[in-house]
mmCIF file of C-alpha atoms in Angstrom:
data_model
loop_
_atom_site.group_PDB
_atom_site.id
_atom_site.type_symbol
_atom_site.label_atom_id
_atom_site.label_comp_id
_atom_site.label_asym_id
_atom_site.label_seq_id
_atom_site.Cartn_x
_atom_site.Cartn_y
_atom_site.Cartn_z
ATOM 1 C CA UNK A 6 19.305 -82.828 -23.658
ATOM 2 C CA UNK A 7 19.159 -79.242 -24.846
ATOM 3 C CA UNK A 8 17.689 -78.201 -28.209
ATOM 4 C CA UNK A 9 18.973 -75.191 -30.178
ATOM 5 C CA UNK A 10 16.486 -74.321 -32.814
ATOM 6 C CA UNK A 11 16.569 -71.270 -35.385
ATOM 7 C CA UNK A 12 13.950 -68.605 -36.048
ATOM 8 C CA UNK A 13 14.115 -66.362 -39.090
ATOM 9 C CA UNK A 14 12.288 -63.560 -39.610
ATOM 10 C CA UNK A 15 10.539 -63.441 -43.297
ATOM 11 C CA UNK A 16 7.875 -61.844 -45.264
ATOM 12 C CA UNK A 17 4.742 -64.005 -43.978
ATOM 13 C CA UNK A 18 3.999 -66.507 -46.887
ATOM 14 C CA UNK A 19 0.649 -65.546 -47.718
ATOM 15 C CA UNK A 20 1.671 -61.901 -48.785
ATOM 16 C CA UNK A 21 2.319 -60.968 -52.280
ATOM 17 C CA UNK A 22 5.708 -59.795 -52.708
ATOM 18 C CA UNK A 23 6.114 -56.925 -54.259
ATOM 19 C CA UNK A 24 9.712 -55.671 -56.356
ATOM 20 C CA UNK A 25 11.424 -52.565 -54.623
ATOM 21 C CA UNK A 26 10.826 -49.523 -57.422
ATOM 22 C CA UNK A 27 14.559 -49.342 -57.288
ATOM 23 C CA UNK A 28 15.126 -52.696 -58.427
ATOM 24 C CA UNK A 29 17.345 -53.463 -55.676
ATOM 25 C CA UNK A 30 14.799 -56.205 -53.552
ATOM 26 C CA UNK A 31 11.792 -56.816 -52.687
ATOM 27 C CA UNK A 32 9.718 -54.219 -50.409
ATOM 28 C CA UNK A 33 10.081 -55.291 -46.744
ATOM 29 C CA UNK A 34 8.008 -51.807 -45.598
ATOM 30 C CA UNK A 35 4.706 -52.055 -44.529
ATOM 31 C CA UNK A 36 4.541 -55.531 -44.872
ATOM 32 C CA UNK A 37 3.479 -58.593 -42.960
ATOM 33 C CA UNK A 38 6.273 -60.781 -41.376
ATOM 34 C CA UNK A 39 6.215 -63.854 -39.749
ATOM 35 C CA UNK A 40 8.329 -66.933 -38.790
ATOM 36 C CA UNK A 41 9.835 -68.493 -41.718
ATOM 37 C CA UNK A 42 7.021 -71.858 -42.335
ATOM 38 C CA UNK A 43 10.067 -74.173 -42.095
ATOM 39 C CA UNK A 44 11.756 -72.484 -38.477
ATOM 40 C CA UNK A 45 8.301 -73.207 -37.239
ATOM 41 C CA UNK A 46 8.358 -76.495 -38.085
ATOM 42 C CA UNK A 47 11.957 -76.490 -36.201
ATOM 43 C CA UNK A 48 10.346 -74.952 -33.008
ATOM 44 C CA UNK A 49 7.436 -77.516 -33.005
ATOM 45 C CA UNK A 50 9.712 -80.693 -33.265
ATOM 46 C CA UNK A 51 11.850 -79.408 -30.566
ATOM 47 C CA UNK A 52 9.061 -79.283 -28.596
ATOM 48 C CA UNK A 53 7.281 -82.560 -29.039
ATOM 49 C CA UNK A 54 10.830 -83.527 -27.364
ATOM 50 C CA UNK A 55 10.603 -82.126 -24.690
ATOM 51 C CA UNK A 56 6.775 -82.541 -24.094
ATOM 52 C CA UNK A 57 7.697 -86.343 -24.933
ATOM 53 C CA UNK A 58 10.724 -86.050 -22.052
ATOM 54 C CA UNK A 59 13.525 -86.651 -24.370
ATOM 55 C CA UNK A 60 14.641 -83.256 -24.432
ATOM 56 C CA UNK A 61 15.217 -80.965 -20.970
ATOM 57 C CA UNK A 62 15.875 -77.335 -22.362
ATOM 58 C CA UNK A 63 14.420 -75.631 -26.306
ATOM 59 C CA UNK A 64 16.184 -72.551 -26.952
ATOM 60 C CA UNK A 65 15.215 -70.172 -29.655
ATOM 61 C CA UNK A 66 18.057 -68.213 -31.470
ATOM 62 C CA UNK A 67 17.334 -65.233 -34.422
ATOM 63 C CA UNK A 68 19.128 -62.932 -36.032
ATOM 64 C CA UNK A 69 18.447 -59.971 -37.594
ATOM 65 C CA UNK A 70 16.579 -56.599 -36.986
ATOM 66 C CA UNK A 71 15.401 -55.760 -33.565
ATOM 67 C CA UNK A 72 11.938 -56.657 -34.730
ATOM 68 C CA UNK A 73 12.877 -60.332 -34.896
ATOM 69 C CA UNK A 74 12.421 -60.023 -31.205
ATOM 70 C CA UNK A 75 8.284 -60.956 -32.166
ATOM 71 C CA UNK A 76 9.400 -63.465 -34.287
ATOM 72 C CA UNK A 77 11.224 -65.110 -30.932
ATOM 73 C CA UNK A 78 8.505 -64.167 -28.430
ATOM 74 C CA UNK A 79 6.736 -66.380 -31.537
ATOM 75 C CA UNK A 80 8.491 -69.518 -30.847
ATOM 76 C CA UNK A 81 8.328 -69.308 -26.554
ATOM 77 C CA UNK A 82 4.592 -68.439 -27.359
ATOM 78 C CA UNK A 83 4.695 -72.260 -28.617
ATOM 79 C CA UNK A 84 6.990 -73.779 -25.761
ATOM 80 C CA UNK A 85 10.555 -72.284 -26.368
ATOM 81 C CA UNK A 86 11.795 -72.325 -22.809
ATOM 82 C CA UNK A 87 14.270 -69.195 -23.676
ATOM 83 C CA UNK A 88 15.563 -66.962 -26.914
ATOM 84 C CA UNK A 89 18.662 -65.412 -28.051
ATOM 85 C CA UNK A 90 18.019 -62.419 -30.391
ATOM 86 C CA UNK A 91 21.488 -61.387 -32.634
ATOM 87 C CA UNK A 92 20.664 -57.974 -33.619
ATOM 88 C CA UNK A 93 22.266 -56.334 -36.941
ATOM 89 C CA UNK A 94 21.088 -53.693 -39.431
ATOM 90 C CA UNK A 95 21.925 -55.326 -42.756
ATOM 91 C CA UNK A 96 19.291 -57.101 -44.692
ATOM 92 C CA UNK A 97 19.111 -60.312 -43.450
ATOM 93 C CA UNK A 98 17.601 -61.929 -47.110
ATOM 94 C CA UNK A 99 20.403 -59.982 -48.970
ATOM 95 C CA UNK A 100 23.443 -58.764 -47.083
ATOM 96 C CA UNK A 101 23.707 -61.050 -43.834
ATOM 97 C CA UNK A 102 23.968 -64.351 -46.111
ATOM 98 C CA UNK A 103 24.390 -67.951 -44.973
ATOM 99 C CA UNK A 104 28.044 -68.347 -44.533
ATOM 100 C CA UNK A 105 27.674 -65.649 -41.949
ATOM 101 C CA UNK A 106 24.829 -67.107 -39.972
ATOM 102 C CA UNK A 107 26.052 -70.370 -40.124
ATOM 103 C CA UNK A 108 29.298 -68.833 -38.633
ATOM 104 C CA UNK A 109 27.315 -66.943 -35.441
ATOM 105 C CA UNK A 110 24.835 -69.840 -34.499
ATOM 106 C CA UNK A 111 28.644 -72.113 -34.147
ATOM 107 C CA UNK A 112 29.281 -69.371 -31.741
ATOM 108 C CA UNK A 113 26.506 -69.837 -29.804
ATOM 109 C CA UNK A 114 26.337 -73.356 -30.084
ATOM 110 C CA UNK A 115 29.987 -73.730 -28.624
ATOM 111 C CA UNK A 116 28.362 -71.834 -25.583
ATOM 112 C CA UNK A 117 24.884 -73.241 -25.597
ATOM 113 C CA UNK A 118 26.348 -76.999 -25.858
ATOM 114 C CA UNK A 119 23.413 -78.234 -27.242
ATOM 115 C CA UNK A 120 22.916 -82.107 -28.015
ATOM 116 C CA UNK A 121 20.830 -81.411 -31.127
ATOM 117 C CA UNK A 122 20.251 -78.026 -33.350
ATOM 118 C CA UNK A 123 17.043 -78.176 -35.480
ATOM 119 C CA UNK A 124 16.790 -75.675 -38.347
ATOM 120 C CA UNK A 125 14.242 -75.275 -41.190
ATOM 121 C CA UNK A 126 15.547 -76.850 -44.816
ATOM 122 C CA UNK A 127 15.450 -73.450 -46.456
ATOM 123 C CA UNK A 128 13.686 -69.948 -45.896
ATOM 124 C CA UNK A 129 11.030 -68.679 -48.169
ATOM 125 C CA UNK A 130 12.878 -65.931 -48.967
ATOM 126 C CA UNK A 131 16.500 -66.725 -50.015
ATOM 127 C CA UNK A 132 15.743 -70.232 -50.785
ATOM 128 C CA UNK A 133 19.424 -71.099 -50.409
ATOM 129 C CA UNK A 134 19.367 -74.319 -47.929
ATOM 130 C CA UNK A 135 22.972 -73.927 -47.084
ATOM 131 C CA UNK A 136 22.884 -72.577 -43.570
ATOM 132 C CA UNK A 137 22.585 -75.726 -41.877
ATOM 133 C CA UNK A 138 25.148 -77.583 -43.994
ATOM 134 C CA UNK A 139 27.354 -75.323 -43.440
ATOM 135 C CA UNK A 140 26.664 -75.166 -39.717
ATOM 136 C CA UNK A 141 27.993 -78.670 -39.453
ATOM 137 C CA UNK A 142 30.784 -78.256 -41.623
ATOM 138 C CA UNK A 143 31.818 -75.479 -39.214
ATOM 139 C CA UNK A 144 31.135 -78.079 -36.187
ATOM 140 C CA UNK A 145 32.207 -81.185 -37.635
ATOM 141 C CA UNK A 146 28.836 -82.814 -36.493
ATOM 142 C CA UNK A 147 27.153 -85.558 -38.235
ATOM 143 C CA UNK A 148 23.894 -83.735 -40.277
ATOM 144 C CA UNK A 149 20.824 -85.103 -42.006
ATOM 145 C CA UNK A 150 18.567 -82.559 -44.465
ATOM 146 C CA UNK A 151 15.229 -82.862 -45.207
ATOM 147 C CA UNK A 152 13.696 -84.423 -42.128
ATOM 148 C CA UNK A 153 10.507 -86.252 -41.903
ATOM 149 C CA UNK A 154 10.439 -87.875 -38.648
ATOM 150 C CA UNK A 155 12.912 -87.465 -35.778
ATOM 151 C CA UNK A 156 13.560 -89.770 -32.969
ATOM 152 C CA UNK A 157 15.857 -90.557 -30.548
ATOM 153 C CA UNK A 158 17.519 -93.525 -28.855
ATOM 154 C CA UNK A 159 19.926 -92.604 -26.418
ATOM 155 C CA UNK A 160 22.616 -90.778 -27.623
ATOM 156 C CA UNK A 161 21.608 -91.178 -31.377
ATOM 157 C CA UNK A 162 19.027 -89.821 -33.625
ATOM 158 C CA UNK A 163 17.248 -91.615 -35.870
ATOM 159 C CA UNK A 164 16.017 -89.699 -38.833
ATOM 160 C CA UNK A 165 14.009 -90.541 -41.999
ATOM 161 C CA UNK A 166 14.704 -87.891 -44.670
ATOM 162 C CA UNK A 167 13.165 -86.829 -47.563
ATOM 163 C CA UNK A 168 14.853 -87.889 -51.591
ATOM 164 C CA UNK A 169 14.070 -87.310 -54.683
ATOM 165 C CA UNK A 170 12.948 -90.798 -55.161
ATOM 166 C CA UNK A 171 11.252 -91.139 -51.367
ATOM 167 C CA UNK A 172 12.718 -91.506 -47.920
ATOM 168 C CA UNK A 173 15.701 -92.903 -46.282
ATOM 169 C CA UNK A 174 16.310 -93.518 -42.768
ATOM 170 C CA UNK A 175 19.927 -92.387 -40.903
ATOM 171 C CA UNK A 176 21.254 -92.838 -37.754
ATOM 172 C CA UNK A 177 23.940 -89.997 -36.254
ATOM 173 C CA UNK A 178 25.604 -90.215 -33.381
ATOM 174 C CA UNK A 179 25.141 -87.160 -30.709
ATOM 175 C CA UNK A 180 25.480 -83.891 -31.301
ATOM 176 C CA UNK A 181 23.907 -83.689 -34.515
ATOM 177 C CA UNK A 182 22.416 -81.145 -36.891
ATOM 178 C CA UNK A 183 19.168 -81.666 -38.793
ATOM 179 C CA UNK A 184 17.457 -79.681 -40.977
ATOM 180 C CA UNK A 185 13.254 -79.752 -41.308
ATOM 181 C CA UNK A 186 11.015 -80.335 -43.772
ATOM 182 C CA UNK A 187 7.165 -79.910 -44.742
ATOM 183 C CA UNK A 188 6.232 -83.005 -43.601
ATOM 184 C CA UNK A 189 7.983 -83.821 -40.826
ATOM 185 C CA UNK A 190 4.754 -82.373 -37.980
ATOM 186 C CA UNK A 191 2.157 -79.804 -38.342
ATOM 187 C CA UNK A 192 3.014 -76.648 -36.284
ATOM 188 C CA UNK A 193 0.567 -75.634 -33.196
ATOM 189 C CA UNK A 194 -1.224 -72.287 -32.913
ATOM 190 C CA UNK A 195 0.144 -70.426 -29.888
ATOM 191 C CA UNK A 196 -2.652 -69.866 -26.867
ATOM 192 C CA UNK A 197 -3.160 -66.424 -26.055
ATOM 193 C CA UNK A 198 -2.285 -68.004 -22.535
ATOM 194 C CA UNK A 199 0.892 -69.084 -23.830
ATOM 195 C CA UNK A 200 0.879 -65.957 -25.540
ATOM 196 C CA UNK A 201 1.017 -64.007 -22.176
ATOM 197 C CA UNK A 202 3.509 -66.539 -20.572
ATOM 198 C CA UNK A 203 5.907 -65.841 -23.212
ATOM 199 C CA UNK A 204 6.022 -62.090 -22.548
ATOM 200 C CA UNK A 205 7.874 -63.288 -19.392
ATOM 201 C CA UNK A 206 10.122 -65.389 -20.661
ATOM 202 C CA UNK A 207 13.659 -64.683 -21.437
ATOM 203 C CA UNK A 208 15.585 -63.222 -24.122
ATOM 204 C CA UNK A 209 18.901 -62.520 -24.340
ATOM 205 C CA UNK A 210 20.085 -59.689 -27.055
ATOM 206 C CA UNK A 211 23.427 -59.263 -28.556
ATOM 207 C CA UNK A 212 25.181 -57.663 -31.730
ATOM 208 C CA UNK A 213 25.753 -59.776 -34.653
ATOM 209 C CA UNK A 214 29.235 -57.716 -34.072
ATOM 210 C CA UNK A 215 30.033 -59.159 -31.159
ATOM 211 C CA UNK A 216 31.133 -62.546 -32.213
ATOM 212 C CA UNK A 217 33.769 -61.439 -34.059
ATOM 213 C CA UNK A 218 32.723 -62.956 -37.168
ATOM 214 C CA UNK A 219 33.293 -61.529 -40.713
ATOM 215 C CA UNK A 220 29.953 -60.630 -42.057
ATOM 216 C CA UNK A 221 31.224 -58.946 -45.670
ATOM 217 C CA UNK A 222 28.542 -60.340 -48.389
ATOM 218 C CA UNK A 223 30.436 -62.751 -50.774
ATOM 219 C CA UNK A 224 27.804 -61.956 -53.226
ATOM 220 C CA UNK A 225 25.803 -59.237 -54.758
ATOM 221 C CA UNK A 226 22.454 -58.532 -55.750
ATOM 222 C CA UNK A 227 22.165 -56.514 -58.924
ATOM 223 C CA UNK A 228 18.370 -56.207 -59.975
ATOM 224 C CA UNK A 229 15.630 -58.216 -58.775
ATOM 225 C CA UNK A 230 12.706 -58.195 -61.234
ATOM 226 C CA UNK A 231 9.009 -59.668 -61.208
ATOM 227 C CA UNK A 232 8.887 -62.580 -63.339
ATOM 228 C CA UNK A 233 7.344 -62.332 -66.272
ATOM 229 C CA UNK A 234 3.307 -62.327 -66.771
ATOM 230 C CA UNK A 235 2.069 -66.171 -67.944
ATOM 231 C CA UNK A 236 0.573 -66.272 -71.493
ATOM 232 C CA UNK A 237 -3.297 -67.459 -71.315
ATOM 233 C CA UNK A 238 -3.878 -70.909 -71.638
ATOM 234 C CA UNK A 239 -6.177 -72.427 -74.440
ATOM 235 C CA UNK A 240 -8.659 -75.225 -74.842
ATOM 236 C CA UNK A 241 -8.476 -77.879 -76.787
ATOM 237 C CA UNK A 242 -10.986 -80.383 -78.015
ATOM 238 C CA UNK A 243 -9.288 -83.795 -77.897
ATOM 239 C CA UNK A 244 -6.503 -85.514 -77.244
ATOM 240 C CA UNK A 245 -5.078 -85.258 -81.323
ATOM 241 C CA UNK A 246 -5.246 -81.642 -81.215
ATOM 242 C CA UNK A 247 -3.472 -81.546 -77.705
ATOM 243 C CA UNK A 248 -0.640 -83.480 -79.497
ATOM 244 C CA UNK A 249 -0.428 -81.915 -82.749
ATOM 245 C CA UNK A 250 0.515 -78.623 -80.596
ATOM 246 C CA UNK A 251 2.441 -79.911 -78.346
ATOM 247 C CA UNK A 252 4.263 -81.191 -81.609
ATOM 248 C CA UNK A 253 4.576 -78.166 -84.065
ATOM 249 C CA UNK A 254 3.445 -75.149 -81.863
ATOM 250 C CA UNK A 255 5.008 -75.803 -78.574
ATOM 251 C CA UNK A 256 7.661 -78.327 -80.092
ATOM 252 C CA UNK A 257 8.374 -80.092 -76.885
ATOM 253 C CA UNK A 258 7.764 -83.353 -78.112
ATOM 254 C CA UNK A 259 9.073 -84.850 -81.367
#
């Protein structure tokens, strides 16, 4: 069973981000990136398939600058057995948006044939969640969001997802598309072994032009602005007072 997993390349999630002086987005130069928290959690599920036999083959796709190649040599640093880097120039949390990946990756999964394609729920930086949705609209394949816990039994996948009131647990037929969430495993450091193994492994580059997809933005970013500064909170000395703000000051209760 082959795995296709994607990789984004984001502003590492410890960093303070920072508003562009031009107002247009946030600063991407000189600044720390890394693979988005929720890809990673893609590329280490993936993994624990194949290190638990029920998956032959994890390959790693990104797209996006041609410094995304790190963010791929990332992912085979952690057991990806081979990437596929989609190289374009536009700004790939503004401009390439998720219509448009969703629309390359079912390129490459019509020639990757993969049994399964993992992505993270979201990335940290767009926050939109809609690439793998729309990944299996464009396939027709059976998804499930939010993951928790993936397993397999034979040609189905058995998959407990996150809700808004706890977890459920679906079963979809082979291929399938699932999309990864915070709890579903706990990603692995990569060895500096590994590290030096993945140097030699395999990446295969090609334009985001190539695949003859229509990458015009559908929407556009006018002004991005820091939110504004939080007001100091206040004490107060028992539970009345707490109320008789929350009452006639605040007025969020009646």
């Amino acid at each position: 069973m082959r795995v296709l997993v994607g990789v984004k390349r984001v502003i590492d999630y410890a960093v303070k981000v920072r508003v562009a002086a031009n107002k247009s987005g946030v600063e991407l130069q000189n600044v720390k990136m890394s693979m988005n928290p929720f890809c990673e959690i893609a590329v280490e599920e993936a993994i624990r398939l194949k290190e638990t036999k029920k998956a032959t083959e994890v390959v790693a796709v990104s797209i996006g600058p041609k410094q995304a190649q790190d963010t791929l040599r990332t992912a085979l640093a952690m057991g990806a057995d081979r990437g596929i880097l989609v190289t374009t120039d536009m700004r790939i949390d503004q401009e390439l948006q998720p219509l448009s990946v969703a629309k390359i990756l079912a390129k490459i999964v019509e020639e990757e044939d993969p049994s399964l394609v993992l992505l993270g729920k979201q990335s940290i930086d767009g926050d939109c969640a809609q690439t793998g949705p729309m990944l299996a609209g464009l396939l027709n394949w059976p998804q499930v969001t939010f993951a928790a816990s993936v397993d397999v039994d034979g040609d189905k996948f058995r998959v407990e997802r996150e809700t808004d009131s706890g977890t459920e647990i679906l079963e979809v037929a082979s291929p399938a598309l699932v999309t990864c969430d915070l709890r579903l495993n706990e990603p692995r450091y990569a060895t500096l072994p590994n590290i030096m193994k993945a140097k030699k492994k395999k990446i295969d580059t090609r334009a985001a032009e190539d695949f003859g997809v229509d990458l015009t933005p559908r929407y556009e970013i006018l002004e991005v602005v820091e939110p504004a500064p939080r007001e100091a909170g206040i004490l107060v000395e028992d539970v009345d007072q707490l109320v008789d703000k929350l009452k006639n000051e605040a007025k969020v209760i009646g």
